Short mmCIF file of C-alpha atoms in Angstrom, two decimals:
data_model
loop_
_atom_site.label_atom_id
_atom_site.label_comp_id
_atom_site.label_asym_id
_atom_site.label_seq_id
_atom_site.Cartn_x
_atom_site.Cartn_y
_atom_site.Cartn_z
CA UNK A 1 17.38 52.78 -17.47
CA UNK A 2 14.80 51.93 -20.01
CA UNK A 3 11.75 49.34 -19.31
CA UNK A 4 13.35 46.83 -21.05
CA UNK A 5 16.90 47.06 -19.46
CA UNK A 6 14.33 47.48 -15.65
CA UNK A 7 12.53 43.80 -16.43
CA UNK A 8 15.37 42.53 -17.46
CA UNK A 9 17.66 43.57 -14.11
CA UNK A 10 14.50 42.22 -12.45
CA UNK A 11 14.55 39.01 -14.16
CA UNK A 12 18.31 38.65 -13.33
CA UNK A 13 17.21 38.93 -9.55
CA UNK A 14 15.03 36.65 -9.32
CA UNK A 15 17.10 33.80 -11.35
CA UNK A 16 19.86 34.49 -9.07
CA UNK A 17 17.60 33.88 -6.01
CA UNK A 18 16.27 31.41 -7.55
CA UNK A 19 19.62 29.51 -8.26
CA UNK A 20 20.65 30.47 -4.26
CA UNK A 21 17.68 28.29 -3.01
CA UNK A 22 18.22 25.23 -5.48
CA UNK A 23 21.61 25.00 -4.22
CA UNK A 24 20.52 24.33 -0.41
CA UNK A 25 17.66 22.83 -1.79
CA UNK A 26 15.20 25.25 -1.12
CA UNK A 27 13.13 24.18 -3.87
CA UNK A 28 9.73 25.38 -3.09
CA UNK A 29 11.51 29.02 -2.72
CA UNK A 30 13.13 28.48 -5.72
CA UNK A 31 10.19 27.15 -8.06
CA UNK A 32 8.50 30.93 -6.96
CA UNK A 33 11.69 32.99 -7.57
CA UNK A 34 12.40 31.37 -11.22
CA UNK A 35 8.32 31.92 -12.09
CA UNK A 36 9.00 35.71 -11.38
CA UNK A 37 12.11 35.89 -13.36
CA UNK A 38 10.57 34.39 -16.09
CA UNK A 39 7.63 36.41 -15.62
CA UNK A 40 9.59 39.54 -16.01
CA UNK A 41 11.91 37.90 -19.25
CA UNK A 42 10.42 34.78 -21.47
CA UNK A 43 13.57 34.85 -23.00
CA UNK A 44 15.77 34.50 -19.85
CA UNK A 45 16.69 30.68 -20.97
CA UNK A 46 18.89 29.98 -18.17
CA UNK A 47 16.31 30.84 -15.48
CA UNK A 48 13.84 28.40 -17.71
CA UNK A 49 16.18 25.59 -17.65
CA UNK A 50 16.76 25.58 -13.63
CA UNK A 51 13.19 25.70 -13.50
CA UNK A 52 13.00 22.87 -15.45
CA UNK A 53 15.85 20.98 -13.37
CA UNK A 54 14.12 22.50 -10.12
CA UNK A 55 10.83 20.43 -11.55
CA UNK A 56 13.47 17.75 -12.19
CA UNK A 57 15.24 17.15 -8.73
CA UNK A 58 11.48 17.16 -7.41
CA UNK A 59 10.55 14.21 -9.30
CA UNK A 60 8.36 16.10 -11.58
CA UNK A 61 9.79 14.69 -14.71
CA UNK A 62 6.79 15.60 -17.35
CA UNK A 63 6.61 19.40 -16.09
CA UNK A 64 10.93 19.34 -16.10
CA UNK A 65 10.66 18.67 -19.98
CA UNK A 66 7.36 20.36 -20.61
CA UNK A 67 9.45 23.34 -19.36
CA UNK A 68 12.31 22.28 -21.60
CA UNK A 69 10.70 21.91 -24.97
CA UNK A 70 9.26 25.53 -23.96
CA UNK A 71 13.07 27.18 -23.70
CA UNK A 72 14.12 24.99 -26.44
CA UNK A 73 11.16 26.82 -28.97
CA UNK A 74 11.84 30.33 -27.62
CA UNK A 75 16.04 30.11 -27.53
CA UNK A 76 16.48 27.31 -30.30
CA UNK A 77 20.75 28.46 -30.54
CA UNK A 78 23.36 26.56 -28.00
CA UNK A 79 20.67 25.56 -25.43
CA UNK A 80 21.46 23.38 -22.78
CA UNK A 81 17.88 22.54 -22.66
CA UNK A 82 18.20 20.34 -26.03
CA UNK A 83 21.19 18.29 -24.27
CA UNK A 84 18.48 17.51 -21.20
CA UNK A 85 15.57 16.87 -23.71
CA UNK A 86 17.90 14.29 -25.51
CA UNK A 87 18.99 13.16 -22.17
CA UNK A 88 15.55 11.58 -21.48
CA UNK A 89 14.32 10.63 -24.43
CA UNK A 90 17.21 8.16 -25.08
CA UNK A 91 16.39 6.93 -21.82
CA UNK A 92 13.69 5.23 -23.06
CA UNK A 93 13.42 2.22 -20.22
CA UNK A 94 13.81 5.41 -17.55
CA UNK A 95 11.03 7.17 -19.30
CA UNK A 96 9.07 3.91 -19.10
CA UNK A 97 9.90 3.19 -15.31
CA UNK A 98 8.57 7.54 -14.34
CA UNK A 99 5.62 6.74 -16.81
CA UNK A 100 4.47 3.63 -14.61
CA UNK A 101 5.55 5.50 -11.24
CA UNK A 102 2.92 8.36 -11.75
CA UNK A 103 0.32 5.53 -13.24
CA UNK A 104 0.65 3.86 -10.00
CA UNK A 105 0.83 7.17 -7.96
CA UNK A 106 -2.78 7.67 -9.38
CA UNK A 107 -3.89 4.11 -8.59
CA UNK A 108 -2.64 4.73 -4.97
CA UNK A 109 -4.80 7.94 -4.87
CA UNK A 110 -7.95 5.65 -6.03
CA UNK A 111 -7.27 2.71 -3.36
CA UNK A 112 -6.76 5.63 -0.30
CA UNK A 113 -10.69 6.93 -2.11
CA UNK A 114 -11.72 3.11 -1.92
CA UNK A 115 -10.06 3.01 1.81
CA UNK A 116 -7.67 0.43 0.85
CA UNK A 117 -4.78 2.46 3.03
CA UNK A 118 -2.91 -0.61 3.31
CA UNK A 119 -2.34 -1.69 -0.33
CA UNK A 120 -1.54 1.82 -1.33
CA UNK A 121 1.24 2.00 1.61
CA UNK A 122 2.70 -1.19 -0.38
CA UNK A 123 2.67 0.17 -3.73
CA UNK A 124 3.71 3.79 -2.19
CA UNK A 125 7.22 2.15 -0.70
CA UNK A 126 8.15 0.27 -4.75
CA UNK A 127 7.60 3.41 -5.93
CA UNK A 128 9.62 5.32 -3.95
CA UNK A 129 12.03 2.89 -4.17
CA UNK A 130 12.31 3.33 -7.99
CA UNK A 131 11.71 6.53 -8.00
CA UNK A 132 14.19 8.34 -4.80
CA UNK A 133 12.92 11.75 -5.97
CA UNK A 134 9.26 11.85 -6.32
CA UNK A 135 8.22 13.91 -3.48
CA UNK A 136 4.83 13.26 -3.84
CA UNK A 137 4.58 9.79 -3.60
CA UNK A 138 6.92 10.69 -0.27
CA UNK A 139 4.26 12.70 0.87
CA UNK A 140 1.42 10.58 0.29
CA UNK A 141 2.68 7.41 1.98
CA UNK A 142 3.99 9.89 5.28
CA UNK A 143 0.27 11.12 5.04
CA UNK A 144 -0.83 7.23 5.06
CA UNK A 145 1.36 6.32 7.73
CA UNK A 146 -0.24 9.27 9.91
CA UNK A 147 -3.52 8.14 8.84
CA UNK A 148 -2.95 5.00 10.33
CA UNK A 149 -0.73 5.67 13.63
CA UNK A 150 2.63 4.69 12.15
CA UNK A 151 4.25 8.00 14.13
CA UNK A 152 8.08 6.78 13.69
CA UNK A 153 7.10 5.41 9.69
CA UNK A 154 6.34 8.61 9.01
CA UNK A 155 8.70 10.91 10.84
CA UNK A 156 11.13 9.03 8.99
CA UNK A 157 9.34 9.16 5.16
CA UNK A 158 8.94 12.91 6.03
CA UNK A 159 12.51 13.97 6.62
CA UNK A 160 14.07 12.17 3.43
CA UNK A 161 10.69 14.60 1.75
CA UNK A 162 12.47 17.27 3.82
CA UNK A 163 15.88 16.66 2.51
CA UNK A 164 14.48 16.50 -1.13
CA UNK A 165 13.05 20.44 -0.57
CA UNK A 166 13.82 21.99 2.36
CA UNK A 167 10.27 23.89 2.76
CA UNK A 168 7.80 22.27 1.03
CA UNK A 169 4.68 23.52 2.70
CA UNK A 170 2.82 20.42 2.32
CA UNK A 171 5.67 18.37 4.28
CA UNK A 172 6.32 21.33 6.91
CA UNK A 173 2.30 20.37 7.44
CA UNK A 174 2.65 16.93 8.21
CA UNK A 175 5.90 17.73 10.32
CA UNK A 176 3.68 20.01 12.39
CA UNK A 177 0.82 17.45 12.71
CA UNK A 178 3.36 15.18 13.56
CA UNK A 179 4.75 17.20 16.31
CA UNK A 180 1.30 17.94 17.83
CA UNK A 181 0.18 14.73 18.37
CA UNK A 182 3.45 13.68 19.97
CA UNK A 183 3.27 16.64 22.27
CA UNK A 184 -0.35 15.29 22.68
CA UNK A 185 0.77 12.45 23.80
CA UNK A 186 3.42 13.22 25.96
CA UNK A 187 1.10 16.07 27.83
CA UNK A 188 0.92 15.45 31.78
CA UNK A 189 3.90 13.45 32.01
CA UNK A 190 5.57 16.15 33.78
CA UNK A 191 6.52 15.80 37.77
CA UNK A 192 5.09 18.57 40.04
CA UNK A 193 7.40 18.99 42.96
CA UNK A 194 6.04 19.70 46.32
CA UNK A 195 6.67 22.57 48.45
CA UNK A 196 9.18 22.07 50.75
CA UNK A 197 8.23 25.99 52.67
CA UNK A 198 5.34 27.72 53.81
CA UNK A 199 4.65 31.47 53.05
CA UNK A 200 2.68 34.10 54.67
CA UNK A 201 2.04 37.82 55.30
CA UNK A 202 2.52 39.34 58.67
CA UNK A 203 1.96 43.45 58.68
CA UNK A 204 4.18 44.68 55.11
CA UNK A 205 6.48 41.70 55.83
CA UNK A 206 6.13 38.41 53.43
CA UNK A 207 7.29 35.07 56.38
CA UNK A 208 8.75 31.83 54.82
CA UNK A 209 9.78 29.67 57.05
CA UNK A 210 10.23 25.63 56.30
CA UNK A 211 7.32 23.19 56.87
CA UNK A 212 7.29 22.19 60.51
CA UNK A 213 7.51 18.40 61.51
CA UNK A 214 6.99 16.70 64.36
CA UNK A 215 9.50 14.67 66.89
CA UNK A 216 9.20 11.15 65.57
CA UNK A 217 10.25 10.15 69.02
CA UNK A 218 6.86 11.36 71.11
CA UNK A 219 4.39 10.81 68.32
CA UNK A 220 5.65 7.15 67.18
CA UNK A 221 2.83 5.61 69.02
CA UNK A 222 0.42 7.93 67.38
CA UNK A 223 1.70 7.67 64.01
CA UNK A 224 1.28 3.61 64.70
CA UNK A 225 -1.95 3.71 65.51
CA UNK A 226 -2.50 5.92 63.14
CA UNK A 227 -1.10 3.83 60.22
CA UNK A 228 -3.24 0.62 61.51
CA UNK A 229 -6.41 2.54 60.98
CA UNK A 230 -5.37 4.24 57.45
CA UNK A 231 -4.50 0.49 56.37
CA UNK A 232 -8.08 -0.64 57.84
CA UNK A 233 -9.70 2.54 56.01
CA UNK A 234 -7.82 2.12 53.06
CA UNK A 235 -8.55 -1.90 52.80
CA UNK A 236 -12.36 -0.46 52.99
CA UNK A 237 -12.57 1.92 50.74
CA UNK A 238 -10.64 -0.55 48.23
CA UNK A 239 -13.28 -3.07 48.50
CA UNK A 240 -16.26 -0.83 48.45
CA UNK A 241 -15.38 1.77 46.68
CA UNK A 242 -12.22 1.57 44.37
CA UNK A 243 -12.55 -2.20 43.04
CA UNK A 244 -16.17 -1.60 41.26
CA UNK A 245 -15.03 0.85 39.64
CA UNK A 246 -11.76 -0.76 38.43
CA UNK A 247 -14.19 -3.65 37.68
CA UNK A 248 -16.58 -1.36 35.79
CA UNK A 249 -13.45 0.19 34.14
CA UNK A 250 -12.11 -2.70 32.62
CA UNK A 251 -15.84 -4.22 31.14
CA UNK A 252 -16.13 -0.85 29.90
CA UNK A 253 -12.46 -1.04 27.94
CA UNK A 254 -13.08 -4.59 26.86
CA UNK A 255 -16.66 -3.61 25.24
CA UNK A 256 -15.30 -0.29 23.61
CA UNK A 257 -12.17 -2.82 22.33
CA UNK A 258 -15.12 -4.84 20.81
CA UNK A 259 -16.64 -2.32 19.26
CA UNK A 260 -13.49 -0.74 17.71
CA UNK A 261 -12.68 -4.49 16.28
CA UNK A 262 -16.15 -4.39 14.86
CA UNK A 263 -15.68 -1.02 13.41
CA UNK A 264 -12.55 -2.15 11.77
CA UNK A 265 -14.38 -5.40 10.85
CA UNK A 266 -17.28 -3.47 8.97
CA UNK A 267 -14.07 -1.09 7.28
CA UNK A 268 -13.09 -3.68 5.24
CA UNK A 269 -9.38 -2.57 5.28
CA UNK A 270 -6.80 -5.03 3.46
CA UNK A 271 -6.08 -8.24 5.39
CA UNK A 272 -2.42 -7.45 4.60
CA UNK A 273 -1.68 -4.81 7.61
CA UNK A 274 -4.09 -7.35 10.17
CA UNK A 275 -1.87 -10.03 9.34
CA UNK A 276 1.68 -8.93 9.69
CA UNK A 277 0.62 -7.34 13.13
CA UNK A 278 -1.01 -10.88 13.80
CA UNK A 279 2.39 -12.27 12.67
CA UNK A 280 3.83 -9.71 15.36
CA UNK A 281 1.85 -10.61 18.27
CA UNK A 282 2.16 -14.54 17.77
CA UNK A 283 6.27 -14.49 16.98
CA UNK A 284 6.85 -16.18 20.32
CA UNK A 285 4.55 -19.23 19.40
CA UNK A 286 6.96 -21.55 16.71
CA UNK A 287 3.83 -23.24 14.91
CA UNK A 288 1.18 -20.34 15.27
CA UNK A 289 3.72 -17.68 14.24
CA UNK A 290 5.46 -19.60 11.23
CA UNK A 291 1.83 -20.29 9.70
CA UNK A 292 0.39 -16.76 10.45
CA UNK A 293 4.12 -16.22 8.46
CA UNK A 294 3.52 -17.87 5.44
CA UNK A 295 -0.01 -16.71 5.19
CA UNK A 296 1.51 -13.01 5.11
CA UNK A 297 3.79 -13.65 2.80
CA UNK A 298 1.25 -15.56 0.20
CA UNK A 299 -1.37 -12.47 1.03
CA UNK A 300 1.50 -9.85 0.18
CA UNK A 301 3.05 -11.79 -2.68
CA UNK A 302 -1.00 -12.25 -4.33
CA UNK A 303 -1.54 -8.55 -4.30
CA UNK A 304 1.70 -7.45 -5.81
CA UNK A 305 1.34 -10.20 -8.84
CA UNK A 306 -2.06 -8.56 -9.12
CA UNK A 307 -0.68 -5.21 -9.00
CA UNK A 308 2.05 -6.23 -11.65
CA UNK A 309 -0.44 -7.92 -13.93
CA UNK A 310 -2.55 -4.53 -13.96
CA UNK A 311 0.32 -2.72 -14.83
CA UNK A 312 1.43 -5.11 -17.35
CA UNK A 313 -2.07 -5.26 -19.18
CA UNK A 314 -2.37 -1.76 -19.07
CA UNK A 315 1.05 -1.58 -20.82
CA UNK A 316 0.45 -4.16 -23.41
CA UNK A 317 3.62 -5.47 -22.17
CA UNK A 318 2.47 -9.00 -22.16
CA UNK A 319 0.35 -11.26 -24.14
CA UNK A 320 -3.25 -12.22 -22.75
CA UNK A 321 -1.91 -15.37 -22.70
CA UNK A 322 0.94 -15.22 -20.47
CA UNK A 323 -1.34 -13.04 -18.20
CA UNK A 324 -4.12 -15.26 -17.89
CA UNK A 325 -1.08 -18.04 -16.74
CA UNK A 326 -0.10 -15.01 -14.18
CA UNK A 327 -3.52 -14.73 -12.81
CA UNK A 328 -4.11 -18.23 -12.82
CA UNK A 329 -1.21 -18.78 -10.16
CA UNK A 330 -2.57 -16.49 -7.42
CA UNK A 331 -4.17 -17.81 -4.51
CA UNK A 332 -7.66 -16.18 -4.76
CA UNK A 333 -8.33 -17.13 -0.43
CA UNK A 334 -5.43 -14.87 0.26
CA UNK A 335 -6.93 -11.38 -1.10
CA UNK A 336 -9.44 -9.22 0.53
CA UNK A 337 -12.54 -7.94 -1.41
CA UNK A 338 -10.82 -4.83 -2.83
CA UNK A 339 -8.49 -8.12 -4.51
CA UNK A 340 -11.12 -9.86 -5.27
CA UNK A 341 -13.48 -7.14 -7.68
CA UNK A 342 -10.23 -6.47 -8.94
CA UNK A 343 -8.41 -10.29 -9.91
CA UNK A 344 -12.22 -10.56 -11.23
CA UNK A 345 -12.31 -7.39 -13.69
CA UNK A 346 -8.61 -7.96 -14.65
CA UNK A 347 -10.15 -11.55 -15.67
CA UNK A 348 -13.08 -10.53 -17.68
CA UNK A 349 -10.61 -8.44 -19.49
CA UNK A 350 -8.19 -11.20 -20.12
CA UNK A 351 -9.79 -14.79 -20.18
CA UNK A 352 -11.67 -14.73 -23.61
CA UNK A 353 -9.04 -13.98 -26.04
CA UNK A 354 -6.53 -16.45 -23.77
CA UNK A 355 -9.57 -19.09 -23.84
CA UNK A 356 -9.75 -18.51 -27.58
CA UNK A 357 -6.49 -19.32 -28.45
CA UNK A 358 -5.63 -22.04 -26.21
CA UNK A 359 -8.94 -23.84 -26.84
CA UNK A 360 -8.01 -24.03 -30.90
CA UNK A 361 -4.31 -25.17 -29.92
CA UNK A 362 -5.47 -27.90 -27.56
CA UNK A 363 -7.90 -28.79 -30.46
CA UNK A 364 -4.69 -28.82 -32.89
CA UNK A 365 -3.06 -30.95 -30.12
CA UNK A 366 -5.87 -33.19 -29.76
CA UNK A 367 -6.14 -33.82 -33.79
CA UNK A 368 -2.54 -34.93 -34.45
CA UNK A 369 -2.86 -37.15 -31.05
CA UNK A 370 -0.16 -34.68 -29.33
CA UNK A 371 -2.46 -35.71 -25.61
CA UNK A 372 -0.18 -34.17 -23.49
CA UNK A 373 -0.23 -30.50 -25.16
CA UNK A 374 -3.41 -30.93 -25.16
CA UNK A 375 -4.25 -32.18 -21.65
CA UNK A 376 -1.83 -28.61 -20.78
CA UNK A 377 -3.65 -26.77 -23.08
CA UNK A 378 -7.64 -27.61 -22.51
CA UNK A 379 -6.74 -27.66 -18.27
CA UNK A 380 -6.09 -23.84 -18.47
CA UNK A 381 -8.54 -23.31 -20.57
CA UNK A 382 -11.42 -25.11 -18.09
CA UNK A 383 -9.67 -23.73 -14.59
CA UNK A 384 -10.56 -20.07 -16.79
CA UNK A 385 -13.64 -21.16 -17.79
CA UNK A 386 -15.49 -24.47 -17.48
CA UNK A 387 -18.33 -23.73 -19.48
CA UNK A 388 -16.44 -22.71 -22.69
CA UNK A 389 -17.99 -23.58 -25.93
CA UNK A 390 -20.77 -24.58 -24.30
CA UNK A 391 -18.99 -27.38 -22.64
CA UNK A 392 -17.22 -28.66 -25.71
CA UNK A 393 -13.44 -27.96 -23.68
CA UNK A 394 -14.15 -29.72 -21.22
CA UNK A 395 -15.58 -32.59 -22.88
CA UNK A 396 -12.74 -32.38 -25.01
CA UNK A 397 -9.79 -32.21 -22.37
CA UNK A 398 -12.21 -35.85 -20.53
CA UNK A 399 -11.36 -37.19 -23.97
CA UNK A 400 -7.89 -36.46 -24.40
CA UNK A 401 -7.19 -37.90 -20.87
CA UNK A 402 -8.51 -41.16 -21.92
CA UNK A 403 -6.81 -41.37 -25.03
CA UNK A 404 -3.71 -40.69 -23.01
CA UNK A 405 -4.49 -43.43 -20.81
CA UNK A 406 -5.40 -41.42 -17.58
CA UNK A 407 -8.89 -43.07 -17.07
CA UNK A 408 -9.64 -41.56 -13.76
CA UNK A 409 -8.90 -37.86 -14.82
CA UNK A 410 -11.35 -39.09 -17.60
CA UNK A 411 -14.20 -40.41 -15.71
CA UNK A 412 -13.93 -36.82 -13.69
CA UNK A 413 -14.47 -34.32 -16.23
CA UNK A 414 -17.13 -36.91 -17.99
CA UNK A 415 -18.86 -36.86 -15.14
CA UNK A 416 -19.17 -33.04 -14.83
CA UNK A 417 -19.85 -32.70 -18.46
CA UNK A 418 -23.26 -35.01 -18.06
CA UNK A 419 -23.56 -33.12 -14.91
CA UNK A 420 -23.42 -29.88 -16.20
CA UNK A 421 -25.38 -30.33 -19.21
CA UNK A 422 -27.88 -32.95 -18.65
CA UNK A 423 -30.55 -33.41 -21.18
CA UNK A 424 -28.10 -32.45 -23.65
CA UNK A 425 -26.65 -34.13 -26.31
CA UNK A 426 -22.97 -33.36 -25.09
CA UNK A 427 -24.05 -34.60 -21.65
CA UNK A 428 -25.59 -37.71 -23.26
CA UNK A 429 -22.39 -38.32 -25.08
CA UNK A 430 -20.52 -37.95 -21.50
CA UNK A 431 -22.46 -40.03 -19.77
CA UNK A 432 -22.43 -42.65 -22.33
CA UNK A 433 -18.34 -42.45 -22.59
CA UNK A 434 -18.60 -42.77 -18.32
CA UNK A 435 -20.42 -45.71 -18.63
CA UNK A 436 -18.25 -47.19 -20.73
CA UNK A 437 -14.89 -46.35 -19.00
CA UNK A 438 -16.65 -47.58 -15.86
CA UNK A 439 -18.00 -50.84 -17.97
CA UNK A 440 -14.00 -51.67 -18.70
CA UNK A 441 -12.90 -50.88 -15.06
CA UNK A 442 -15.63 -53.41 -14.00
CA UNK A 443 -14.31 -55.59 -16.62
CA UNK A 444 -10.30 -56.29 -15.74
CA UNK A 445 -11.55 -56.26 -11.94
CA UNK A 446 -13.74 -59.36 -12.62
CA UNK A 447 -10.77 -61.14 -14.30
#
């Protein structure tokens, strides 16, 4: 056999090992059996393309067609790889939805570096849900849910990784982590029996005779009197001895429980996780437990809009417009810091060219003496920013209000206009409107 026929018999191997292990999902075994066949024969297309669907059934979608396009180049003639390649890329809403999955794998990898554990756990699960085969968002979230002492979360994430590739060494890791700390756990647990004979050696011979007890019949006035003074004894050594220390015990678990509050405190970890277990522990209590409820749900609901609106901008899905609406309806007191920095970069980004073009429309509004678009109109634009145009929006939303008859809404934003820019001639012109809305009111109360 010449060199050529030798690689390619050894190519042939490899692909067929390679094919065994894909079929019981052996997929790890199989990604290193197809690289060797390959190795040995560029040309062996058919070991290429289970690579690629190997890549595929792992959730790896960019490396399955990276590894397509390759076998497609090098065997252009009745490839199956073409069928895949055109497969996917008249899935274009699919391609979308994996495209967005591994953006928001990476943003979980940047909130577990931030040690925001708790928002990347929710993010993690809508993947995963999208996504069934992406192993390595399944691995990340198990990982999370170890991180945090969510044993039965995770033993659960880690055998639907397990059933997705059968020997992944990074899940056969977590499963053996996992393991250890339950056997951890369950260490000492185990009954010691006590010996019920006695053994000894007499000359060469080994004696074992049963323990010997006594009549209870001639020693029950002994054992009486001496059960009165082990209860006297006992009672003693309970008050002296054992209760400080039980005291001492329990001050010492109450200050270390303190101190591990603080520590989580100073952590700043998502108020998400602190309130569903708060939710947990106050179930029992109607009132308590239905408002602890709701405040979950608005905290939960808050960080996926911002989530969504991140992925939207990012996109160029939506309009600034109907983003700035989007971040305009969450409820800023529900989200943590990490929320916070974030809803506050996300509005630096979007607010200016949204203020832009609702200020001119409410200005449109306001010149054909359309009030009401306008009132709509200038209110976003003030609740985004109530200094824009130096003022002139908010001036201009006290003025539509009066023209539309609302005096008090008028009055209001006058007021904060002269407030917030005393000594100026847009203040001056607010106060002197104020006075004279307040001049009128004064006016039909006297008649």
């Amino acid at each position: 056999m010449d060199i050529r026929g030798e690689l390619r018999y050894r190519s042939l191997y490899w692909y067929n090992d390679g094919l065994k292990k894909a079929k019981i999902r052996d997929l790890t075994g199989a990604l290193a059996s197809l690289k060797k066949s390959i190795r040995f024969d560029k040309y062996n297309k058919d070991a290429r393309n289970l690579l690629g669907l190997v890549y595929y059934g792992r959730g790896e979608v960019p490396r399955a067609m990276a590894v397509w396009i390759v076998s497609e180049r090098l065997n252009p003639r009745e490839n199956v790889a073409t069928e895949y390649l055109k497969s996917c890329r008249e899935s274009k809403n699919w391609l979308d939805t994996v495209d967005q999955a591994a953006k928001k794998y990476n943003q979980c990898l940047q909130y577990c570096r931030q040690g925001g554990e708790d928002l990347a756990i929710i993010q993690l699960k809508k993947i995963v849900s999208e996504q069934p085969d992406f192993l390595r968002a399944f691995q990340l979230l198990a990982l999370l849910y170890l991180h945090t002492s969510q044993y039965a979360k995770a033993r659960q994430v880690l055998r639907t990784a397990q059933r997705l590739d059968t020997t992944d060494p990074v899940t056969l890791g977590y499963i053996y982590e996992l393991n250890r700390m339950h056997k951890k756990r369950t260490s000492g647990q185990k009954d010691v029996k006590g010996q019920q004979t006695v053994s000894y050696k007499l000359g060469n011979e080994t004696i074992i005779k049963p323990v010997e007890t006594k009549d209870p019949e001639k020693g029950m006035a002994f054992t009486i009197v001496n059960i009165v003074i082990g209860l006297v004894i006992g009672a003693a050594v309970m008050w002296f001895l054992i209760m400080p220390a039980v005291n001492e015990s329990q001050t010492r678990e109450k200050n270390e429980s303190i101190v591990e509050a603080s520590n989580q405190i100073a952590s700043q970890k998502a108020e998400i996780n602190a309130l569903e277990k708060e939710l947990e522990s106050y179930r029992t209590k109607n009132d308590e437990a239905q408002t602890a409820k709701e405040t979950a749900e608005s905290t939960k609901s808050s960080y996926e809009a911002l989530m969504d609106i991140q992925t939207q901008y990012q996109s160029g899905a939506k309009s600034n417009e109907n983003l700035a609406d989007e971040l305009l309806a969450i409820n800023l007191d529900s989200l943590g810091e990490l929320g916070k920095e974030q809803h506050t970069t996300l509005a630096n980004s979007i607010y200016p060219s949204a203020c832009s073009r609702l200020y001119n429309r409410g200005s449109a509004n306001f010149d054909v003496e359309n009030y009401e678009a306008a009132i709509e109109n200038l209110l976003k634009v003030v609740r985004m920013d109530e200094s824009y145009d130096s003022g002139n929006a908010m001036y201009l939303l006290a003025q539509a209000y009066e023209k539309s008859g609302d005096t008090e809404n008028a009055k209001n934003y006058y007021q904060k206009v002269s407030e917030q820019h005393s000594g100026t001639t847009l203040g001056n012109d607010a106060q002197e409107a104020l006075e004279s809305l307040n001049a009128a009111s004064a006016g039909k109360n006297g008649q």
